[in-house]
Tab-separated table of C-alpha atoms in Angstrom:
chain	number	residue	atom	x	y	z
A	1	MET	CA	1.031	8.949	7.212
A	2	GLY	CA	-0.259	12.295	9.007
A	3	GLU	CA	-1.570	12.785	12.297
A	4	ILE	CA	-5.122	12.134	11.409
A	5	GLU	CA	-4.306	9.396	9.533
A	6	GLN	CA	-2.573	7.689	12.212
A	7	ARG	CA	-5.548	8.644	14.777
A	8	VAL	CA	-7.831	6.864	12.279
A	9	THR	CA	-5.514	3.868	12.155
A	10	ASP	CA	-5.314	3.837	15.919
A	11	VAL	CA	-9.114	3.608	16.138
A	12	ARG	CA	-10.353	2.085	13.225
A	13	LEU	CA	-11.110	-0.978	14.696
A	14	SER	CA	-13.818	0.547	17.130
A	15	LEU	CA	-15.371	2.903	14.476
A	16	THR	CA	-19.111	1.920	13.584
A	17	PRO	CA	-19.822	1.676	9.596
A	18	ALA	CA	-21.021	5.249	9.662
A	19	GLU	CA	-18.135	6.719	11.388
A	20	ARG	CA	-16.181	4.731	8.914
A	21	ARG	CA	-18.068	6.598	6.185
A	22	VAL	CA	-17.081	9.693	7.727
A	23	ALA	CA	-13.239	8.992	8.537
A	24	ASP	CA	-13.248	7.965	4.565
A	25	ALA	CA	-14.793	11.264	3.884
A	26	VAL	CA	-12.357	13.106	5.982
A	27	LEU	CA	-9.087	11.474	4.401
A	28	GLN	CA	-10.516	11.461	1.025
A	29	GLN	CA	-11.796	14.952	0.731
A	30	PRO	CA	-9.610	17.123	3.203
A	31	GLU	CA	-10.286	20.148	1.336
A	32	ARG	CA	-14.169	19.899	1.934
A	33	VAL	CA	-13.650	19.292	5.532
A	34	ALA	CA	-11.338	22.056	5.844
A	35	PHE	CA	-13.859	24.603	4.838
A	36	GLY	CA	-17.356	22.820	4.999
A	37	THR	CA	-19.734	22.228	7.881
A	38	VAL	CA	-20.450	19.543	10.391
A	39	ALA	CA	-24.061	18.978	7.827
A	40	GLU	CA	-22.334	19.145	4.682
A	41	LEU	CA	-19.748	16.358	5.874
A	42	ALA	CA	-22.240	14.242	7.289
A	43	ARG	CA	-24.278	14.713	4.102
A	44	ASP	CA	-21.059	13.564	2.036
A	45	ALA	CA	-20.558	10.508	4.128
A	46	HIS	CA	-24.375	10.076	4.018
A	47	ALA	CA	-24.425	9.946	8.002
A	48	GLY	CA	-25.767	12.476	10.571
A	49	GLY	CA	-24.175	15.095	12.243
A	50	ALA	CA	-23.963	13.660	15.521
A	51	THR	CA	-21.969	10.556	13.894
A	52	VAL	CA	-19.437	13.714	12.789
A	53	LEU	CA	-19.199	14.808	16.337
A	54	ARG	CA	-18.652	11.204	17.765
A	55	LEU	CA	-15.874	10.170	15.196
A	56	ALA	CA	-14.032	13.635	15.931
A	57	ALA	CA	-14.050	12.533	19.863
A	58	LYS	CA	-12.866	9.063	19.194
A	59	LEU	CA	-9.972	10.972	17.203
A	60	GLY	CA	-9.330	12.689	20.333
A	61	TYR	CA	-10.431	16.185	19.078
A	62	ASP	CA	-12.227	18.681	21.055
A	63	GLY	CA	-15.201	19.051	18.889
A	64	PHE	CA	-15.572	19.373	14.926
A	65	SER	CA	-13.945	22.707	14.890
A	66	ALA	CA	-10.646	21.058	16.456
A	67	LEU	CA	-10.868	18.270	13.847
A	68	GLN	CA	-11.224	21.393	11.176
A	69	GLU	CA	-8.253	23.032	12.286
A	70	ALA	CA	-5.850	19.764	12.082
A	71	VAL	CA	-7.352	19.238	8.682
A	72	GLN	CA	-6.615	22.788	7.521
A	73	ASP	CA	-2.878	22.133	9.378
A	74	GLU	CA	-2.549	19.119	7.344
A	75	LEU	CA	-3.956	20.087	4.048
A	76	ALA	CA	-0.680	21.197	2.282
A	77	GLN	CA	0.327	17.796	3.060
A	78	ARG	CA	-2.064	15.557	1.862
A	79	LEU	CA	-2.574	13.440	-1.345
A	80	ARG	CA	-4.753	15.103	-3.861
A	81	PRO	CA	-5.523	14.130	-7.563
A	82	ALA	CA	-3.066	14.815	-10.004
A	83	ALA	CA	-5.159	17.164	-11.800
A	84	GLU	CA	-5.114	19.613	-8.533
A	85	ARG	CA	-1.643	18.808	-7.577
A	86	ILE	CA	-0.306	19.753	-11.431
A	87	ARG	CA	-1.803	23.423	-10.392
A	88	ALA	CA	0.094	23.890	-7.401
A	89	PRO	CA	2.546	26.992	-7.399
A	90	ARG	CA	6.015	25.356	-6.720
A	91	ARG	CA	9.608	26.826	-5.587
A	92	GLY	CA	12.811	26.490	-7.499
A	93	ASP	CA	15.374	23.595	-7.259
A	94	VAL	CA	13.126	20.660	-8.228
A	95	VAL	CA	15.786	18.109	-7.718
A	96	GLY	CA	16.084	19.414	-4.207
A	97	ARG	CA	12.379	19.117	-3.486
A	98	VAL	CA	12.082	15.967	-4.842
A	99	MET	CA	15.289	14.515	-2.899
A	100	GLU	CA	13.664	15.850	0.214
A	101	ARG	CA	10.206	14.527	-0.181
A	102	GLU	CA	11.578	11.135	-1.505
A	103	LEU	CA	13.626	10.647	1.707
A	104	GLN	CA	10.756	11.449	3.892
A	105	ASN	CA	8.554	9.091	1.896
A	106	VAL	CA	11.279	6.185	2.572
A	107	GLN	CA	12.114	7.185	6.175
A	108	ARG	CA	8.163	7.173	7.161
A	109	THR	CA	7.490	4.101	5.132
A	110	LEU	CA	10.246	1.974	6.841
A	111	ASP	CA	9.800	3.531	10.188
A	112	GLY	CA	6.029	2.679	10.232
A	113	ALA	CA	6.924	-1.147	9.316
A	114	GLU	CA	6.269	-2.876	12.782
A	115	ARG	CA	8.872	-5.485	13.022
A	116	THR	CA	6.683	-8.206	14.301
A	117	VAL	CA	4.312	-7.489	11.258
A	118	PHE	CA	7.270	-7.353	9.123
A	119	THR	CA	8.534	-10.621	10.384
A	120	ARG	CA	5.152	-12.230	10.151
A	121	ALA	CA	5.020	-10.970	6.182
A	122	VAL	CA	8.409	-12.158	5.377
A	123	THR	CA	7.306	-15.875	7.240
A	124	ALA	CA	4.260	-15.805	4.675
A	125	LEU	CA	5.980	-14.998	1.736
A	126	SER	CA	8.758	-17.460	2.296
A	127	ALA	CA	6.656	-20.344	3.245
A	128	ARG	CA	7.827	-23.626	1.477
A	129	GLY	CA	5.518	-25.652	-0.966
A	130	LYS	CA	2.840	-22.752	-1.062
A	131	ARG	CA	2.239	-20.267	-3.755
A	132	VAL	CA	2.679	-16.352	-3.491
A	133	TYR	CA	0.252	-14.133	-5.748
A	134	VAL	CA	1.319	-10.889	-6.341
A	135	LEU	CA	-1.611	-8.386	-7.288
A	136	SER	CA	-1.607	-4.714	-7.873
A	137	GLY	CA	-3.170	-1.547	-8.695
A	138	ASP	CA	-2.384	-0.140	-12.496
A	139	ALA	CA	-0.308	2.673	-10.989
A	140	SER	CA	1.878	0.382	-8.987
A	141	SER	CA	1.843	-2.462	-11.647
A	142	GLY	CA	5.371	-1.758	-12.194
A	143	LEU	CA	6.715	-2.452	-8.915
A	144	ALA	CA	4.328	-5.671	-8.681
A	145	HIS	CA	6.032	-6.865	-11.960
A	146	HIS	CA	9.559	-6.185	-10.254
A	147	VAL	CA	8.882	-7.671	-6.942
A	148	ALA	CA	7.371	-10.893	-8.551
A	149	LEU	CA	10.608	-11.238	-10.726
A	150	GLU	CA	12.972	-10.963	-7.731
A	151	LEU	CA	10.769	-13.346	-5.392
A	152	SER	CA	10.769	-15.866	-8.177
A	153	MET	CA	14.341	-15.802	-8.422
A	154	LEU	CA	14.501	-16.747	-4.880
A	155	ARG	CA	11.790	-19.273	-4.538
A	156	ASP	CA	9.203	-21.487	-6.555
A	157	GLU	CA	5.285	-20.840	-7.124
A	158	VAL	CA	5.281	-17.024	-7.683
A	159	HIS	CA	2.804	-15.578	-9.628
A	160	LEU	CA	1.998	-12.321	-11.027
A	161	VAL	CA	-1.814	-11.803	-11.280
A	162	GLN	CA	-2.714	-9.709	-14.270
A	163	GLY	CA	-5.232	-9.370	-17.006
A	164	ASN	CA	-8.692	-9.356	-17.801
A	165	GLU	CA	-11.408	-11.082	-15.581
A	166	VAL	CA	-10.974	-14.592	-17.275
A	167	GLY	CA	-7.103	-14.586	-17.148
A	168	VAL	CA	-7.375	-13.608	-13.414
A	169	LEU	CA	-9.574	-16.075	-12.437
A	170	ARG	CA	-7.625	-18.648	-14.276
A	171	GLN	CA	-4.307	-17.449	-12.562
A	172	ILE	CA	-5.814	-17.536	-9.043
A	173	ALA	CA	-7.826	-21.015	-9.749
A	174	ALA	CA	-5.471	-23.316	-7.757
A	175	ALA	CA	-5.240	-21.050	-4.696
A	176	ASP	CA	-5.475	-22.487	-1.643
A	177	ALA	CA	-5.542	-21.860	2.618
A	178	GLY	CA	-1.476	-21.245	3.602
A	179	ASP	CA	-0.854	-19.546	0.071
A	180	THR	CA	0.094	-15.940	0.278
A	181	CYS	CA	-1.067	-12.826	-1.594
A	182	LEU	CA	1.114	-9.771	-1.645
A	183	ALA	CA	-1.419	-7.011	-2.940
A	184	ILE	CA	-0.343	-3.480	-3.601
A	185	ASP	CA	-2.933	-0.533	-3.969
A	186	LEU	CA	-2.915	3.041	-3.327
A	187	ARG	CA	-6.040	5.149	-3.443
A	188	ARG	CA	-8.112	5.332	-5.489
A	189	TYR	CA	-8.142	1.708	-5.290
A	190	ASP	CA	-8.660	-0.592	-8.284
A	191	ARG	CA	-11.864	-2.528	-7.807
A	192	TRP	CA	-10.423	-5.491	-9.582
A	193	VAL	CA	-7.560	-5.624	-6.827
A	194	VAL	CA	-10.036	-5.512	-4.114
A	195	THR	CA	-12.170	-8.115	-5.419
A	196	THR	CA	-9.610	-10.718	-6.402
A	197	ALA	CA	-7.785	-10.059	-2.807
A	198	THR	CA	-11.426	-10.603	-1.155
A	199	LYS	CA	-11.911	-14.298	-3.522
A	200	LEU	CA	-8.109	-15.232	-2.231
A	201	ARG	CA	-9.073	-14.235	1.533
A	202	ALA	CA	-12.168	-16.235	1.579
A	203	ARG	CA	-10.253	-19.538	0.254
A	204	GLY	CA	-7.785	-19.149	3.470
A	205	VAL	CA	-5.028	-17.360	1.406
A	206	ARG	CA	-2.942	-15.190	3.720
A	207	MET	CA	-2.933	-11.336	2.878
A	208	VAL	CA	0.069	-8.994	3.004
A	209	ALA	CA	-1.185	-5.526	2.111
A	210	LEU	CA	0.943	-2.292	1.157
A	211	THR	CA	-1.387	0.544	1.164
A	212	ASP	CA	-1.753	4.086	2.060
A	213	SER	CA	-4.859	4.414	4.277
A	214	ALA	CA	-6.487	2.759	7.101
A	215	LEU	CA	-9.794	2.643	5.535
A	216	SER	CA	-8.134	1.106	2.743
A	217	PRO	CA	-10.225	-1.598	1.803
A	218	LEU	CA	-7.158	-3.964	1.681
A	219	ALA	CA	-6.362	-3.177	5.240
A	220	ASP	CA	-9.161	-5.086	6.976
A	221	MET	CA	-8.447	-8.309	5.252
A	222	ALA	CA	-4.747	-8.342	5.574
A	223	ASP	CA	-2.766	-10.366	8.167
A	224	ALA	CA	0.060	-8.106	7.795
A	225	THR	CA	-0.686	-4.369	6.812
A	226	PHE	CA	2.316	-1.698	5.759
A	227	TRP	CA	1.211	2.028	5.370
A	228	VAL	CA	3.281	3.518	2.592
A	229	SER	CA	4.185	7.312	2.419
A	230	ALA	CA	3.452	8.303	-1.387
A	231	ASP	CA	3.661	12.220	-1.063
A	232	SER	CA	5.031	13.776	-3.992
A	233	GLU	CA	6.271	16.900	-5.511
A	234	GLY	CA	4.587	16.084	-8.904
A	235	PRO	CA	1.002	15.765	-9.984
A	236	PHE	CA	1.496	11.784	-9.361
A	237	ASP	CA	1.720	9.633	-6.143
A	238	SER	CA	5.439	8.721	-5.557
A	239	HIS	CA	6.158	4.858	-5.116
A	240	VAL	CA	9.950	5.409	-3.626
A	241	GLY	CA	8.741	4.232	-0.320
A	242	THR	CA	6.872	1.350	-1.682
A	243	LEU	CA	9.792	0.132	-3.412
A	244	ALA	CA	12.005	0.768	-0.331
A	245	LEU	CA	9.597	-1.373	1.688
A	246	LEU	CA	9.413	-4.323	-1.257
A	247	ASN	CA	13.095	-4.354	-1.209
A	248	ALA	CA	13.201	-4.841	2.426
A	249	LEU	CA	10.513	-7.577	2.094
A	250	VAL	CA	12.551	-9.478	-0.738
A	251	ALA	CA	15.825	-9.115	1.600
A	252	GLY	CA	13.708	-10.794	4.413
A	253	VAL	CA	12.928	-13.622	2.175
A	254	ALA	CA	16.438	-14.115	0.900
A	255	ASP	CA	17.527	-14.020	4.619
A	256	ARG	CA	14.952	-16.648	5.464
A	257	LEU	CA	15.439	-18.869	2.596
A	258	ARG	CA	19.262	-18.314	2.202
A	259	ARG	CA	20.450	-22.000	1.773
A	260	SER	CA	17.988	-23.194	-0.952
A	261	ALA	CA	17.801	-19.289	-2.684
A	262	THR	CA	21.510	-19.591	-2.794
A	263	ASP	CA	21.158	-22.785	-4.965
A	264	ARG	CA	18.529	-21.444	-6.792
A	265	LEU	CA	20.430	-18.206	-7.864
A	266	ASP	CA	23.586	-20.222	-8.766
A	267	ARG	CA	22.073	-22.557	-11.083
A	268	LEU	CA	20.395	-19.294	-12.973
A	269	GLU	CA	23.822	-17.801	-12.850
A	270	ASP	CA	25.256	-20.889	-14.536
A	271	GLU	CA	22.432	-20.838	-17.398
A	272	TRP	CA	23.111	-17.282	-18.211
A	273	GLN	CA	26.624	-17.789	-18.186
A	274	THR	CA	26.306	-20.841	-20.630
A	275	HIS	CA	24.225	-19.056	-22.831
A	276	ALA	CA	26.022	-15.843	-22.974
A	277	ALA	CA	22.480	-14.038	-22.186
A	278	LEU	CA	24.170	-11.099	-20.512
A	279	VAL	CA	26.763	-8.821	-21.898
A	280	GLU	CA	29.728	-7.799	-19.221
A	281	PRO	CA	31.204	-4.588	-19.264
């Protein structure tokens, strides 16, 4: 998370709806902010020029020009659409560049995981007799499948929510207060994920969100929110930091459910051995 995004995160609860629209424009369209004007940013955000200046002040900048300079400084590190990133010139040693970037993603993501929030999330994901729903945007669907599989080997009632609208509604029909939803989505956010999470939240389902922005629609409805770093050397977002955080959550659930999870894994192992389901090297 860059400095500007961190500042937005720190003040997001105090922002008015108009200020949130301006902040969203700053985070989503940094190029327009870096080389635009107050009037252009205000127009993009459907707000007034005074709102732009108020947001800059709330973020701790001495006017729009200071905010603009900060955006320019961060621009090289900001997430951009794949169609733009693929055009950027690159220096040699792809493997070295990727290693450096992914180590940063993992460190930033895990360093940013507040321990009290992490404990709250693990407690929710470990609740006995309650369901866990896992839903994800299309780009991170593989991660959702992976974490749902691992959680299902540790506890009962883990449901990977996917499919068309009819299927999704059928899968969440039994959701009730005290259940937990693990939602994973990075910008640009999949509308069906936000809609489904909103439905679950309205039923009293606890929300654990893995997302990349303080202005993500998942952030406001979550009981536990984690910000993931998704910077990439290639044209597509990196999911390495997200995977590292999911691994930490699964490890936390395994620790909390150690006795029952151990019995469950022993039974699974017996079944695999009995039916020779796995080929040993």
